[in-house]
Amino acid sequence: MSLIPEKSRTDSLFYKWFLNYQATMALVITLLAFLTIFVFTKISFLFMPVISFFAVIMLPLVISTILYYLTNPLVDLINHLGPNRPSSIFIVFGLITLLFVWAISGFVPMVQTQLTSFIE
């Protein structure tokens, strides 16, 4: 199957005056793209369950991917120093948990004092 059109197709007036021009084909492709977008906006209610599914699934996936790439070098370093991989992961998760507890324990009293001063 050749990419070059057959001679009988290129001899027609429709091909010579309409399909042979790149600008015409660009306009046809643009029209088809806009028509597709228009049709999708008219049936958008069909895509709502899919969009809500991805909205629920994507946030944990993105957070876990970021945490993986941030903690993987630390796990590799701890693993290289001696403990096996599960122990290294447990140590890193423990450090992250302690960091969150420390941040919350420092943040809550600050907010509490600001709220009490705001109320008074």
JSON list of C-alpha atoms in Angstrom, two decimals:
[
{"chain": "A", "resi": 1, "resn": "MET", "atom": "CA", "xyz": [0.00, 0.00, 0.00]},
{"chain": "A", "resi": 2, "resn": "SER", "atom": "CA", "xyz": [1.59, 3.21, -1.17]},
{"chain": "A", "resi": 3, "resn": "LEU", "atom": "CA", "xyz": [1.30, 6.57, 0.52]},
{"chain": "A", "resi": 4, "resn": "ILE", "atom": "CA", "xyz": [1.17, 8.30, -2.85]},
{"chain": "A", "resi": 5, "resn": "PRO", "atom": "CA", "xyz": [-2.39, 8.44, -4.23]},
{"chain": "A", "resi": 6, "resn": "GLU", "atom": "CA", "xyz": [-3.19, 6.50, -7.35]},
{"chain": "A", "resi": 7, "resn": "LYS", "atom": "CA", "xyz": [-3.13, 8.35, -10.67]},
{"chain": "A", "resi": 8, "resn": "SER", "atom": "CA", "xyz": [-6.88, 7.99, -11.22]},
{"chain": "A", "resi": 9, "resn": "ARG", "atom": "CA", "xyz": [-7.56, 9.70, -7.87]},
{"chain": "A", "resi": 10, "resn": "THR", "atom": "CA", "xyz": [-5.26, 12.62, -8.59]},
{"chain": "A", "resi": 11, "resn": "ASP", "atom": "CA", "xyz": [-6.85, 13.25, -11.98]},
{"chain": "A", "resi": 12, "resn": "SER", "atom": "CA", "xyz": [-10.23, 14.24, -10.52]},
{"chain": "A", "resi": 13, "resn": "LEU", "atom": "CA", "xyz": [-11.18, 17.90, -10.28]},
{"chain": "A", "resi": 14, "resn": "PHE", "atom": "CA", "xyz": [-12.14, 17.49, -6.61]},
{"chain": "A", "resi": 15, "resn": "TYR", "atom": "CA", "xyz": [-8.64, 16.36, -5.75]},
{"chain": "A", "resi": 16, "resn": "LYS", "atom": "CA", "xyz": [-6.91, 18.99, -7.89]},
{"chain": "A", "resi": 17, "resn": "TRP", "atom": "CA", "xyz": [-8.95, 21.97, -6.64]},
{"chain": "A", "resi": 18, "resn": "PHE", "atom": "CA", "xyz": [-9.77, 20.97, -3.08]},
{"chain": "A", "resi": 19, "resn": "LEU", "atom": "CA", "xyz": [-7.74, 18.15, -1.52]},
{"chain": "A", "resi": 20, "resn": "ASN", "atom": "CA", "xyz": [-4.42, 19.07, -3.04]},
{"chain": "A", "resi": 21, "resn": "TYR", "atom": "CA", "xyz": [-4.08, 22.27, -1.00]},
{"chain": "A", "resi": 22, "resn": "GLN", "atom": "CA", "xyz": [-2.44, 22.09, 2.42]},
{"chain": "A", "resi": 23, "resn": "ALA", "atom": "CA", "xyz": [-4.42, 25.05, 3.72]},
{"chain": "A", "resi": 24, "resn": "THR", "atom": "CA", "xyz": [-7.68, 23.30, 2.88]},
{"chain": "A", "resi": 25, "resn": "MET", "atom": "CA", "xyz": [-6.62, 20.15, 4.66]},
{"chain": "A", "resi": 26, "resn": "ALA", "atom": "CA", "xyz": [-5.49, 22.18, 7.69]},
{"chain": "A", "resi": 27, "resn": "LEU", "atom": "CA", "xyz": [-8.90, 23.85, 7.82]},
{"chain": "A", "resi": 28, "resn": "VAL", "atom": "CA", "xyz": [-10.68, 20.50, 7.53]},
{"chain": "A", "resi": 29, "resn": "ILE", "atom": "CA", "xyz": [-8.59, 19.02, 10.35]},
{"chain": "A", "resi": 30, "resn": "THR", "atom": "CA", "xyz": [-9.23, 22.12, 12.51]},
{"chain": "A", "resi": 31, "resn": "LEU", "atom": "CA", "xyz": [-12.95, 21.90, 11.80]},
{"chain": "A", "resi": 32, "resn": "LEU", "atom": "CA", "xyz": [-12.99, 18.22, 12.79]},
{"chain": "A", "resi": 33, "resn": "ALA", "atom": "CA", "xyz": [-11.10, 18.99, 16.00]},
{"chain": "A", "resi": 34, "resn": "PHE", "atom": "CA", "xyz": [-13.57, 21.73, 16.96]},
{"chain": "A", "resi": 35, "resn": "LEU", "atom": "CA", "xyz": [-16.49, 19.49, 16.05]},
{"chain": "A", "resi": 36, "resn": "THR", "atom": "CA", "xyz": [-15.10, 16.78, 18.31]},
{"chain": "A", "resi": 37, "resn": "ILE", "atom": "CA", "xyz": [-14.73, 19.25, 21.18]},
{"chain": "A", "resi": 38, "resn": "PHE", "atom": "CA", "xyz": [-18.27, 20.51, 20.60]},
{"chain": "A", "resi": 39, "resn": "VAL", "atom": "CA", "xyz": [-19.71, 16.98, 20.68]},
{"chain": "A", "resi": 40, "resn": "PHE", "atom": "CA", "xyz": [-17.76, 16.15, 23.85]},
{"chain": "A", "resi": 41, "resn": "THR", "atom": "CA", "xyz": [-19.17, 19.25, 25.56]},
{"chain": "A", "resi": 42, "resn": "LYS", "atom": "CA", "xyz": [-22.69, 18.12, 24.70]},
{"chain": "A", "resi": 43, "resn": "ILE", "atom": "CA", "xyz": [-22.17, 14.65, 26.21]},
{"chain": "A", "resi": 44, "resn": "SER", "atom": "CA", "xyz": [-19.99, 15.73, 29.13]},
{"chain": "A", "resi": 45, "resn": "PHE", "atom": "CA", "xyz": [-22.42, 14.14, 31.61]},
{"chain": "A", "resi": 46, "resn": "LEU", "atom": "CA", "xyz": [-21.22, 10.75, 30.40]},
{"chain": "A", "resi": 47, "resn": "PHE", "atom": "CA", "xyz": [-17.67, 11.56, 31.44]},
{"chain": "A", "resi": 48, "resn": "MET", "atom": "CA", "xyz": [-18.49, 12.78, 34.97]},
{"chain": "A", "resi": 49, "resn": "PRO", "atom": "CA", "xyz": [-18.12, 9.33, 36.63]},
{"chain": "A", "resi": 50, "resn": "VAL", "atom": "CA", "xyz": [-14.78, 8.84, 34.89]},
{"chain": "A", "resi": 51, "resn": "ILE", "atom": "CA", "xyz": [-13.57, 12.30, 35.93]},
{"chain": "A", "resi": 52, "resn": "SER", "atom": "CA", "xyz": [-14.65, 11.79, 39.54]},
{"chain": "A", "resi": 53, "resn": "PHE", "atom": "CA", "xyz": [-12.96, 8.37, 39.58]},
{"chain": "A", "resi": 54, "resn": "PHE", "atom": "CA", "xyz": [-9.67, 9.86, 38.38]},
{"chain": "A", "resi": 55, "resn": "ALA", "atom": "CA", "xyz": [-10.00, 12.77, 40.83]},
{"chain": "A", "resi": 56, "resn": "VAL", "atom": "CA", "xyz": [-10.26, 10.29, 43.71]},
{"chain": "A", "resi": 57, "resn": "ILE", "atom": "CA", "xyz": [-7.47, 8.03, 42.45]},
{"chain": "A", "resi": 58, "resn": "MET", "atom": "CA", "xyz": [-4.94, 10.59, 41.19]},
{"chain": "A", "resi": 59, "resn": "LEU", "atom": "CA", "xyz": [-4.28, 12.52, 44.42]},
{"chain": "A", "resi": 60, "resn": "PRO", "atom": "CA", "xyz": [-3.01, 9.49, 46.39]},
{"chain": "A", "resi": 61, "resn": "LEU", "atom": "CA", "xyz": [-1.00, 8.33, 43.37]},
{"chain": "A", "resi": 62, "resn": "VAL", "atom": "CA", "xyz": [0.68, 11.71, 42.95]},
{"chain": "A", "resi": 63, "resn": "ILE", "atom": "CA", "xyz": [1.42, 12.01, 46.68]},
{"chain": "A", "resi": 64, "resn": "SER", "atom": "CA", "xyz": [2.83, 8.49, 46.87]},
{"chain": "A", "resi": 65, "resn": "THR", "atom": "CA", "xyz": [4.98, 9.08, 43.78]},
{"chain": "A", "resi": 66, "resn": "ILE", "atom": "CA", "xyz": [6.40, 12.29, 45.26]},
{"chain": "A", "resi": 67, "resn": "LEU", "atom": "CA", "xyz": [7.07, 10.57, 48.60]},
{"chain": "A", "resi": 68, "resn": "TYR", "atom": "CA", "xyz": [8.76, 7.67, 46.82]},
{"chain": "A", "resi": 69, "resn": "TYR", "atom": "CA", "xyz": [11.14, 9.91, 44.89]},
{"chain": "A", "resi": 70, "resn": "LEU", "atom": "CA", "xyz": [11.89, 12.00, 47.97]},
{"chain": "A", "resi": 71, "resn": "THR", "atom": "CA", "xyz": [12.51, 9.09, 50.36]},
{"chain": "A", "resi": 72, "resn": "ASN", "atom": "CA", "xyz": [14.16, 6.56, 48.05]},
{"chain": "A", "resi": 73, "resn": "PRO", "atom": "CA", "xyz": [17.69, 8.08, 48.37]},
{"chain": "A", "resi": 74, "resn": "LEU", "atom": "CA", "xyz": [17.37, 8.12, 52.16]},
{"chain": "A", "resi": 75, "resn": "VAL", "atom": "CA", "xyz": [16.23, 4.49, 52.20]},
{"chain": "A", "resi": 76, "resn": "ASP", "atom": "CA", "xyz": [19.15, 3.55, 49.93]},
{"chain": "A", "resi": 77, "resn": "LEU", "atom": "CA", "xyz": [21.59, 5.37, 52.22]},
{"chain": "A", "resi": 78, "resn": "ILE", "atom": "CA", "xyz": [20.28, 3.68, 55.37]},
{"chain": "A", "resi": 79, "resn": "ASN", "atom": "CA", "xyz": [20.24, 0.33, 53.55]},
{"chain": "A", "resi": 80, "resn": "HIS", "atom": "CA", "xyz": [23.87, 0.86, 52.52]},
{"chain": "A", "resi": 81, "resn": "LEU", "atom": "CA", "xyz": [24.87, 1.60, 56.13]},
{"chain": "A", "resi": 82, "resn": "GLY", "atom": "CA", "xyz": [23.70, -1.76, 57.43]},
{"chain": "A", "resi": 83, "resn": "PRO", "atom": "CA", "xyz": [20.04, -2.63, 58.01]},
{"chain": "A", "resi": 84, "resn": "ASN", "atom": "CA", "xyz": [18.04, -4.53, 55.44]},
{"chain": "A", "resi": 85, "resn": "ARG", "atom": "CA", "xyz": [15.58, -2.73, 53.15]},
{"chain": "A", "resi": 86, "resn": "PRO", "atom": "CA", "xyz": [12.35, -3.26, 55.19]},
{"chain": "A", "resi": 87, "resn": "SER", "atom": "CA", "xyz": [14.11, -1.94, 58.29]},
{"chain": "A", "resi": 88, "resn": "SER", "atom": "CA", "xyz": [15.37, 1.06, 56.32]},
{"chain": "A", "resi": 89, "resn": "ILE", "atom": "CA", "xyz": [11.85, 1.81, 55.10]},
{"chain": "A", "resi": 90, "resn": "PHE", "atom": "CA", "xyz": [10.51, 1.48, 58.66]},
{"chain": "A", "resi": 91, "resn": "ILE", "atom": "CA", "xyz": [13.17, 3.91, 59.91]},
{"chain": "A", "resi": 92, "resn": "VAL", "atom": "CA", "xyz": [12.35, 6.45, 57.19]},
{"chain": "A", "resi": 93, "resn": "PHE", "atom": "CA", "xyz": [8.60, 6.20, 57.88]},
{"chain": "A", "resi": 94, "resn": "GLY", "atom": "CA", "xyz": [9.31, 6.63, 61.58]},
{"chain": "A", "resi": 95, "resn": "LEU", "atom": "CA", "xyz": [11.36, 9.75, 60.86]},
{"chain": "A", "resi": 96, "resn": "ILE", "atom": "CA", "xyz": [8.58, 11.17, 58.67]},
{"chain": "A", "resi": 97, "resn": "THR", "atom": "CA", "xyz": [6.01, 10.44, 61.39]},
{"chain": "A", "resi": 98, "resn": "LEU", "atom": "CA", "xyz": [8.17, 12.13, 64.02]},
{"chain": "A", "resi": 99, "resn": "LEU", "atom": "CA", "xyz": [8.61, 15.12, 61.70]},
{"chain": "A", "resi": 100, "resn": "PHE", "atom": "CA", "xyz": [4.83, 15.46, 61.28]},
{"chain": "A", "resi": 101, "resn": "VAL", "atom": "CA", "xyz": [4.22, 15.13, 65.03]},
{"chain": "A", "resi": 102, "resn": "TRP", "atom": "CA", "xyz": [6.89, 17.77, 65.72]},
{"chain": "A", "resi": 103, "resn": "ALA", "atom": "CA", "xyz": [5.38, 20.14, 63.12]},
{"chain": "A", "resi": 104, "resn": "ILE", "atom": "CA", "xyz": [1.85, 19.72, 64.46]},
{"chain": "A", "resi": 105, "resn": "SER", "atom": "CA", "xyz": [2.94, 20.08, 68.09]},
{"chain": "A", "resi": 106, "resn": "GLY", "atom": "CA", "xyz": [4.64, 23.35, 67.20]},
{"chain": "A", "resi": 107, "resn": "PHE", "atom": "CA", "xyz": [1.82, 24.61, 65.00]},
{"chain": "A", "resi": 108, "resn": "VAL", "atom": "CA", "xyz": [-1.19, 23.93, 67.25]},
{"chain": "A", "resi": 109, "resn": "PRO", "atom": "CA", "xyz": [-0.06, 26.06, 70.25]},
{"chain": "A", "resi": 110, "resn": "MET", "atom": "CA", "xyz": [0.80, 28.92, 67.92]},
{"chain": "A", "resi": 111, "resn": "VAL", "atom": "CA", "xyz": [-2.67, 28.85, 66.35]},
{"chain": "A", "resi": 112, "resn": "GLN", "atom": "CA", "xyz": [-4.25, 28.50, 69.79]},
{"chain": "A", "resi": 113, "resn": "THR", "atom": "CA", "xyz": [-2.52, 31.62, 71.13]},
{"chain": "A", "resi": 114, "resn": "GLN", "atom": "CA", "xyz": [-3.45, 33.60, 68.03]},
{"chain": "A", "resi": 115, "resn": "LEU", "atom": "CA", "xyz": [-7.10, 32.52, 68.29]},
{"chain": "A", "resi": 116, "resn": "THR", "atom": "CA", "xyz": [-7.30, 33.42, 71.97]},
{"chain": "A", "resi": 117, "resn": "SER", "atom": "CA", "xyz": [-5.73, 36.82, 71.30]},
{"chain": "A", "resi": 118, "resn": "PHE", "atom": "CA", "xyz": [-8.17, 37.34, 68.42]},
{"chain": "A", "resi": 119, "resn": "ILE", "atom": "CA", "xyz": [-11.17, 36.49, 70.62]},
{"chain": "A", "resi": 120, "resn": "GLU", "atom": "CA", "xyz": [-10.02, 38.86, 73.39]}
]
